[in-house]
Structure formats: structure tokens, C-alpha cells
XYZ file of C-alpha atoms in Angstrom:
351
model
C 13.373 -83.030 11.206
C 14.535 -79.728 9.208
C 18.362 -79.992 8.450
C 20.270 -76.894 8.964
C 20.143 -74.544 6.247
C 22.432 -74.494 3.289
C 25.373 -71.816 3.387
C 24.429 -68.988 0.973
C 26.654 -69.392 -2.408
C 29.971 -67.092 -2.243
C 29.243 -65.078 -5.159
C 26.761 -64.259 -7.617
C 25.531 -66.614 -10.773
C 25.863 -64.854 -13.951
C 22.045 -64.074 -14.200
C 22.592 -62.163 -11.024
C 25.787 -60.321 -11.772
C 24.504 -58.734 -14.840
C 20.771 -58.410 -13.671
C 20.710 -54.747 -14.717
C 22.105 -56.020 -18.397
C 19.455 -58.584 -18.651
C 16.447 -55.866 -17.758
C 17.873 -53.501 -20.233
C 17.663 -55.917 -22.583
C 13.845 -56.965 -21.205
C 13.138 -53.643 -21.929
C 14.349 -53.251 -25.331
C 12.841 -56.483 -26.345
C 9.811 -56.307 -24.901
C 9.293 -52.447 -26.329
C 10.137 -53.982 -30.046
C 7.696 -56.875 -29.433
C 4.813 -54.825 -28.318
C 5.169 -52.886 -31.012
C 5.716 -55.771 -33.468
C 2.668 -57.823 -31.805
C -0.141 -55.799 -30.380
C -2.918 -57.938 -30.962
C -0.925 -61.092 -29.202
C -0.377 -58.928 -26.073
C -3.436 -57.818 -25.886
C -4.825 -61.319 -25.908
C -2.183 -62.220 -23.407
C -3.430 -59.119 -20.932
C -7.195 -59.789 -21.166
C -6.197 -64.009 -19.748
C -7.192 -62.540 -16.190
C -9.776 -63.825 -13.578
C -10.470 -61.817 -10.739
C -7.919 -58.975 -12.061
C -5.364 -61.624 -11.742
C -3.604 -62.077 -15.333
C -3.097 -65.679 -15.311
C -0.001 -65.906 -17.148
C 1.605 -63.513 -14.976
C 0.481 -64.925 -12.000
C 2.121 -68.798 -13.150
C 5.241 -66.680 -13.827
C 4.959 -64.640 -10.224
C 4.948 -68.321 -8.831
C 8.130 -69.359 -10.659
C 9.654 -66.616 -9.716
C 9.043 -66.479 -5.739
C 8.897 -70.559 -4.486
C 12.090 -71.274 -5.210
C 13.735 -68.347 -3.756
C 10.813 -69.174 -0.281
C 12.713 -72.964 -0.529
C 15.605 -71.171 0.888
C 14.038 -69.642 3.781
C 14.046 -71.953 7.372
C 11.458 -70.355 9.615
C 13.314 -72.101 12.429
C 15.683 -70.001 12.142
C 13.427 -67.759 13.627
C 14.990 -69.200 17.122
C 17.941 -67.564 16.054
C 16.738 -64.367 17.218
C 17.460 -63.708 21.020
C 20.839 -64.454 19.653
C 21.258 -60.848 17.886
C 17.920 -59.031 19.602
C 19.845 -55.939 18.763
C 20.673 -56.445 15.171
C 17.189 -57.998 14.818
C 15.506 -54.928 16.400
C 17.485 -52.862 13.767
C 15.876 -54.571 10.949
C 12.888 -54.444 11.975
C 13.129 -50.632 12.839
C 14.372 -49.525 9.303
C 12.069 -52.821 7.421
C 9.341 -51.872 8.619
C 8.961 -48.299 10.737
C 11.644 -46.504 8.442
C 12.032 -47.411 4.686
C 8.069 -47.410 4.054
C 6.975 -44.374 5.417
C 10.258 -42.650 3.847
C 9.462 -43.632 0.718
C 6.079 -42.406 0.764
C 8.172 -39.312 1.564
C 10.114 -39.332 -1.120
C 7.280 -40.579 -3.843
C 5.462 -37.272 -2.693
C 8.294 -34.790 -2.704
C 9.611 -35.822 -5.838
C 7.117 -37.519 -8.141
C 4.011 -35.283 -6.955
C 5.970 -31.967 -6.760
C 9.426 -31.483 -8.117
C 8.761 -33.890 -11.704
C 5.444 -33.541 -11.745
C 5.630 -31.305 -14.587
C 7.601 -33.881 -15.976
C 5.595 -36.786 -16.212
C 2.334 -37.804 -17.253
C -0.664 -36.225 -14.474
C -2.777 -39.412 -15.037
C -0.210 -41.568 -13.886
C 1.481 -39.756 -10.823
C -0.995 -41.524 -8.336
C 0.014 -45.093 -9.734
C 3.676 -44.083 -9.408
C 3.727 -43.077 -6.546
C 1.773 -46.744 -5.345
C 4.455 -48.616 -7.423
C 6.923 -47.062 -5.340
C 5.334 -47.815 -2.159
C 4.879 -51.493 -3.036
C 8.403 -51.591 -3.780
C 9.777 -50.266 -0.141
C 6.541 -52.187 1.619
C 8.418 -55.423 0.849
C 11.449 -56.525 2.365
C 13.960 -58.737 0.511
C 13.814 -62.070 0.712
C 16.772 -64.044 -1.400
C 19.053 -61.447 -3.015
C 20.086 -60.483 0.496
C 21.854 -63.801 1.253
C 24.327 -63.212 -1.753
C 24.623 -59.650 -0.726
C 25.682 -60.591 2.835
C 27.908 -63.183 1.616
C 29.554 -60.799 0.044
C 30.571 -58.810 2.465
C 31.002 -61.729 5.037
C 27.839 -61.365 7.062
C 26.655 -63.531 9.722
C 24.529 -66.357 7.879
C 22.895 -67.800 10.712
C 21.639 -63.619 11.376
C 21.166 -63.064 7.597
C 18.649 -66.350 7.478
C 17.009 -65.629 11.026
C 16.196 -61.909 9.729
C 14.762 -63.333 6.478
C 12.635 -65.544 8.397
C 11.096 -62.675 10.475
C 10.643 -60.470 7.653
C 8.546 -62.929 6.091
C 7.108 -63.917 9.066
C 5.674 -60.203 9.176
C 5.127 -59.860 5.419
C 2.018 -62.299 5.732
C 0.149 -60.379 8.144
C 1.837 -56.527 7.906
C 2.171 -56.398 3.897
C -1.259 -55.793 2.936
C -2.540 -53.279 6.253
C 0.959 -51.481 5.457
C 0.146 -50.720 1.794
C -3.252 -49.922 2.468
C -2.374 -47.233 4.725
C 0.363 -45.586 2.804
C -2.019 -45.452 -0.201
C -4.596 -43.847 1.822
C -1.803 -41.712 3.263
C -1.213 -40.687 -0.633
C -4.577 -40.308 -1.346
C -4.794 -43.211 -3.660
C -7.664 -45.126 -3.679
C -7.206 -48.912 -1.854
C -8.542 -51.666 -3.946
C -8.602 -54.169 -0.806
C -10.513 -57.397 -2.718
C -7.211 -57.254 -4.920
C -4.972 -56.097 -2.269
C -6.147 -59.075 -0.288
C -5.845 -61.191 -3.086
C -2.331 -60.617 -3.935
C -0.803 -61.237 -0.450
C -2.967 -64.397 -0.473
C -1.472 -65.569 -3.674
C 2.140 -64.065 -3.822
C 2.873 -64.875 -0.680
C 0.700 -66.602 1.829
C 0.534 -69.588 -1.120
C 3.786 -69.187 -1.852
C 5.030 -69.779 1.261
C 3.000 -73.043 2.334
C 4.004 -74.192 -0.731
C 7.705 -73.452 -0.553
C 8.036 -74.868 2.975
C 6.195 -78.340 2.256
C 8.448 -78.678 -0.647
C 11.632 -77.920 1.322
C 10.604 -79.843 4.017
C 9.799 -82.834 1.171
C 13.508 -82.153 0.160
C 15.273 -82.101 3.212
C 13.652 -85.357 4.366
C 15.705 -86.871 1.460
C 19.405 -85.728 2.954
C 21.061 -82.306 2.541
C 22.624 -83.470 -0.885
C 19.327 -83.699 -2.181
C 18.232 -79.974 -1.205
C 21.437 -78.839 -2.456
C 20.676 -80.513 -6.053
C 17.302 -79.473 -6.079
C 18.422 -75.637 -4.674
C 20.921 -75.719 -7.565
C 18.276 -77.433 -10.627
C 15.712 -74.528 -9.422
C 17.741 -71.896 -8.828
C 17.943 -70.271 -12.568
C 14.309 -70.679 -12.541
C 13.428 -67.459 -10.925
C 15.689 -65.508 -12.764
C 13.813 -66.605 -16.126
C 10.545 -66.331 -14.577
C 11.306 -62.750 -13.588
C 12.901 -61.979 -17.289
C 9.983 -63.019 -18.896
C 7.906 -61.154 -16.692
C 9.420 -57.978 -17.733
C 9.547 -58.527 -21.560
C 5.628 -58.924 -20.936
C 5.202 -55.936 -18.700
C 7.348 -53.568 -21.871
C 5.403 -54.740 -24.098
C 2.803 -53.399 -22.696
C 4.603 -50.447 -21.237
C 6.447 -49.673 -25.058
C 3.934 -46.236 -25.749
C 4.507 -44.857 -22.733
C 8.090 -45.393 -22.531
C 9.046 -44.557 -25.862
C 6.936 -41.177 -25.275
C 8.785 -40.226 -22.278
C 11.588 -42.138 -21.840
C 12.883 -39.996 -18.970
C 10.358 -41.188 -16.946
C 12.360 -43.727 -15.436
C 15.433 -41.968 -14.765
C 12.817 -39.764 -12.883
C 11.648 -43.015 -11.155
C 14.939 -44.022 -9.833
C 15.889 -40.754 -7.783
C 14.016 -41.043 -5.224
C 14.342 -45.360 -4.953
C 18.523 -44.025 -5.352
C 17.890 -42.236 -2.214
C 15.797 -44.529 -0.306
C 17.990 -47.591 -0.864
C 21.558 -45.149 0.601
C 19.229 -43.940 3.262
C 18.325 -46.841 4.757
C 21.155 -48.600 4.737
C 24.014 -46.365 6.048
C 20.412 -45.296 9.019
C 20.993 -49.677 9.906
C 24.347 -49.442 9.858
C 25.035 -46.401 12.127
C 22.235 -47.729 14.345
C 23.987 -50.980 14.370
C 27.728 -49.358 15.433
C 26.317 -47.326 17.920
C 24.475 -50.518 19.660
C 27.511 -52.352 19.563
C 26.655 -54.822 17.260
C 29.308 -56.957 15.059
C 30.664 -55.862 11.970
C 29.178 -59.367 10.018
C 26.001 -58.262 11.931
C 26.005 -54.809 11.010
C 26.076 -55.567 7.127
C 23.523 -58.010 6.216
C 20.908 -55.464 8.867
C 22.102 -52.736 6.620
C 21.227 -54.770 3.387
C 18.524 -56.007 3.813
C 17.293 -52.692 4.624
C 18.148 -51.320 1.888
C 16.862 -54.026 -0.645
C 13.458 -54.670 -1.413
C 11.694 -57.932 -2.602
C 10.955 -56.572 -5.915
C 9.381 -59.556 -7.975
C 6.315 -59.700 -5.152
C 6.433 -55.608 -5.758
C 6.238 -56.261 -8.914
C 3.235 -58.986 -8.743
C 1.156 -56.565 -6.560
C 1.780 -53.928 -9.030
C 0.813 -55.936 -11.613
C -2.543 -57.297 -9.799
C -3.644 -53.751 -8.349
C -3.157 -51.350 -11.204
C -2.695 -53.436 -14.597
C 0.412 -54.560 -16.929
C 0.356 -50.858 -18.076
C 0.342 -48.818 -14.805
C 2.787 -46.232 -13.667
C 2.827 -48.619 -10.657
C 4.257 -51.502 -12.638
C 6.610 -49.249 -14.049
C 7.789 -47.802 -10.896
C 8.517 -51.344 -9.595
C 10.421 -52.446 -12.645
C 12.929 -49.391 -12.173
C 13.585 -50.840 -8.944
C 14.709 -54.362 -10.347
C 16.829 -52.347 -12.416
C 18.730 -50.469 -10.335
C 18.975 -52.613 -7.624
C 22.466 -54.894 -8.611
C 24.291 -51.687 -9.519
C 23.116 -49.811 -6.729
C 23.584 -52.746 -3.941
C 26.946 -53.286 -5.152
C 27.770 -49.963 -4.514
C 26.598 -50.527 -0.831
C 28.265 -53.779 -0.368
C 31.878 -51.923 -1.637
C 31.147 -49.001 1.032
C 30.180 -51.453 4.172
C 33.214 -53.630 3.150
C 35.318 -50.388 2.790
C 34.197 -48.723 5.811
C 35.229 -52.021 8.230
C 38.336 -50.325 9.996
C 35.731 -47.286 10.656
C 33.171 -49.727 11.970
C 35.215 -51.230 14.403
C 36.969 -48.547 15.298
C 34.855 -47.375 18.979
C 35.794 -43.872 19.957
């Protein structure tokens, strides 16, 4: 029988504090070491089958189970509990933050910088941004809740749902937004990544954690802790291999990414402050309120960042796009974690 879930840690690891360090430094490296080593990352990007570059996809794997360990789908009973917080989430997850991102990729990246950026590649930014928003977060949100004192049984039971939904919703919801941009859907590999980043993933992750839980709560929390710094590294190395291949482009436009972030900037303060005014004016808790507001705002960017990979190659715009959002994401949810924790007195204030 499942034990009860873990509480989240009470603060960030160092890994996760200075995330947006450690991608700058992804970047740098991995720009010096395609340039150093073309021929070795070449080699490294033609290891695929079935568009799937195999190297990538072990590290994908690394990255994503252990963080899918954490998640207790029977928490999902936990949901009458908070059916308004709940109905939030699922409101801005999955109705809102989507569908205003494909807003925002077409207002700014196919008409205000589009004489700014490359023409070839405005379609395949504009996809990399959608596969970041289609995704909802999965782990980071449980140390961003912590943070500001959120509800954990409501933080896990939302994670739980989200996932739930991922398996069936991620691919249909991709596939229309991309026909919606007038991007061409490339469902074999579309199909193929949700079956391998997270459909996989998941059966996987659950059978292990319920292999570890069957061996006493100490023995999760071990194992949570051992495996833990695992995804972080995965996800590192993921990026040096995704600059290298990136390097030309970058170093040829380098404000290409600052373009890139504008309109994930937006989306990200959007959503959340839309959950957390929905979430006041339904009554819900404060420690309700937050970790709705967060984890509509933050996106599950390492399976982003698979699909991306998978659908339109190591060197797309699309990878690109989704690598902008791992690195603005600790700055930026920071930012919204300081506001919702700073806004309390408002929040409970009814008029």
C-alpha cells in the first residue's frame, strides 16, 4: 500500500537556486565546444532512430523519472477537497496559458521581431514556444509552493491531475495549436514523443516508487535524495549538447533570445496573477491560492524541451525557444513567489 507522500524540501538545492547560472554557463560551453568539435557533434546528432537522437533521449529519461518518483496519483482523491482551486488550475493549465501563448508567439515573433530574426526559423519558434506553455510543471512547482507555504497535499493532488491530463491532452493540444499557427504537424513523431517522454516515463516512475515505498518511507526518502541531483545533470548536459549545436546561430544573432523571452516574460506574469485573482475572488485559501498560481505559471520545460528536440532537430528555433524558457524560469518564478508572498495581507483582505 502507497505511503503518504514525502513533504516537499523547504528550500531549493544549490543546482536549483542558481539554475539560470548553470544554463548560462551550458550555453557558453556548449557554444565553445561546438565550435571546438564539429565533427564529434555531428556524429553525436546523426545517433537517431526514428528521429529520436538516442543520446538525448537516455538523457530526457534521466532527467524526467526521477522528478515522476515524486508524483502519487492517489493523491488524485485529494481533489473534491479544493474543487475550486483545482478547477482554477485546470482553467489557466490548460484553457488559458496555451492558447495565450500561441497569442503571444504570433504577435510578437511573427510580427513585431520578425524583422529581427531569421524568416526560416519563425515557424519553429513559434512551435518551441507552444511546446513550452502545452506542458504543465511537474516538480519545480513543489519547491516553489513550499516557498511560499502552499498547501502540499493541493500542490501534489494538482500535479497528479496535470499529469493525469498530459498523457492523453499533450499531444491533441500541440497538434492543434500548430495547425492553429500554420505549422505543419509531424504526428508519427508527435505521437512518439508523448509515448516516450511521458507515457514511459510515467509507468516507469510509478513501479519504481511503488518498489520503494514497499521498503518503508526511509527508504524513498534515501532513494528521493541519491536521485535527486540526477535530473539536474541530465538536463545540464542536455543543454551543452543542444549549444553546441545551436553555437552558429546564436553567435550570429545573439539577440535572438532576449527576443525569445518577451513574450514567455509575459505569459509566465499573466497566468499567474489570472490564478491568483480567480482564486481570491472564489474564496479560496491563501496556501491554495499560491501553488494554483504557480503552477500556472511554470511550465515542465525538460519534456518541452524533449519534444522540441524530437519534432524539429537539436538545431531548431523550436529547441531554442524551449531552452530560453529553462533559463528564465528560476529568476522569473522567484519574482512571482516574492509578489504572492508580498501580496498576503491583500489576499486576505475581502472587501
Amino acid at each position: 500500500m502507497n505511503q503518504p507522500c514525502p513533504a516537499p524540501r523547504p528550500a531549493m538545492n544549490l543546482f536549483e537556486r542558481y539554475l539560470t547560472l548553470w544554463v548560462g554557463l551550458c550555453i557558453v560551453t556548449g557554444i565553445l565546444l561546438g565550435q571546438a568539435l564539429p565533427q564529434f557533434f555531428q556524429a553525436v546528432g546523426r545517433l537517431e532512430v526514428a528521429r529520436v537522437n538516442l543520446p538525448v533521449g537516455l538523457l530526457i529519461w534521466v532527467m524526467i523519472i526521477p522528478m515522476l518518483v515524486k508524483v502519487d496519483f492517489s493523491a488524485l482523491g485529494e481533489v473534491r477537497q479544493h474543487v475550486r482551486g483545482i478547477g482554477v488550475t485546470l482553467l489557466v493549465n490548460w484553457l488559458v496559458k496555451p492558447f495565450s501563448m500561441a497569442f503571444l508567439g504570433w504577435l510578437f515573433i511573427r510580427q513585431l521581431f520578425a524583422p529581427l530574426l531569421p524568416a526560416e526559423q519563425i515557424d519553429s519558434y513559434i512551435a518551441g514556444l507552444i511546446l513550452l506553455a502545452a506542458a504543465p510543471c511537474t516538480a519545480m512547482v513543489f519547491v516553489w509552493s513550499r516557498l511560499t507555504n502552499g498547501d502540499p497535499l493541493f500542490t501534489l493532488s494538482q500535479v497528479a491531475v496535470n499529469d493525469s491530463i498530459m498523457v492523453l491532452a499533450f499531444a491533441p493540444l500541440v497538434a492543434f495549436l500548430l495547425g492553429l499557427s500554420a505549422i505543419t504537424v509531424p504526428w508519427a513523431t508527435l505521437i512518439t514523443s508523448v509515448v516516450l517522454y511521458i507515457v514511459i516515463p510515467v509507468l516507469l516512475a510509478q513501479a519504481w516508487r511503488r518498489s520503494l515505498l514497499a521498503r518503508g518511507p526511509a527508504a524513498f526518502d534515501a532513494a528521493m535524495a541519491r536521485i535527486g541531483p540526477w535530473s539536474m545533470a541530465a538536463l545540464l548536459a542536455t543543454l551543452v549538447l543542444l549549444f553546441a549545436f545551436q553555437g552558429e546561430a546564436i553567435l550570429a544573432q545573439p539577440l535572438v533570445i532576449a527576443l525569445l523571452a518577451v513574450p514567455i516574460l509575459i505569459q509566465v506574469l499573466f497566468n499567474a496573477a489570472l490564478a491568483y485573482g480567480l482564486n481570491r475572488a472564489l474564496g479560496e485559501k491563501h496556501n491554495i491560492a499560491c501553488p494554483s498560481a504557480l503552477i500556472g505559471a511554470s511550465n515542465f520545460f525538460e519534456l518541452a524541451v524533449a519534444a522540441a528536440i524530437s519534432l524539429f532537430g537539436f538545431a531548431s528555433g523550436a529547441a531554442l525557444a524551449t531552452v530560453v524558457g529553462v533559463l528564465i524560469e528560476v529568476p522569473v518564478m522567484l519574482l512571482v513567489v516574492r509578489i504572492a508572498n508580498g501580496s498576503k495581507d491583500w489576499y486576505e483582505r475581502r472587501s
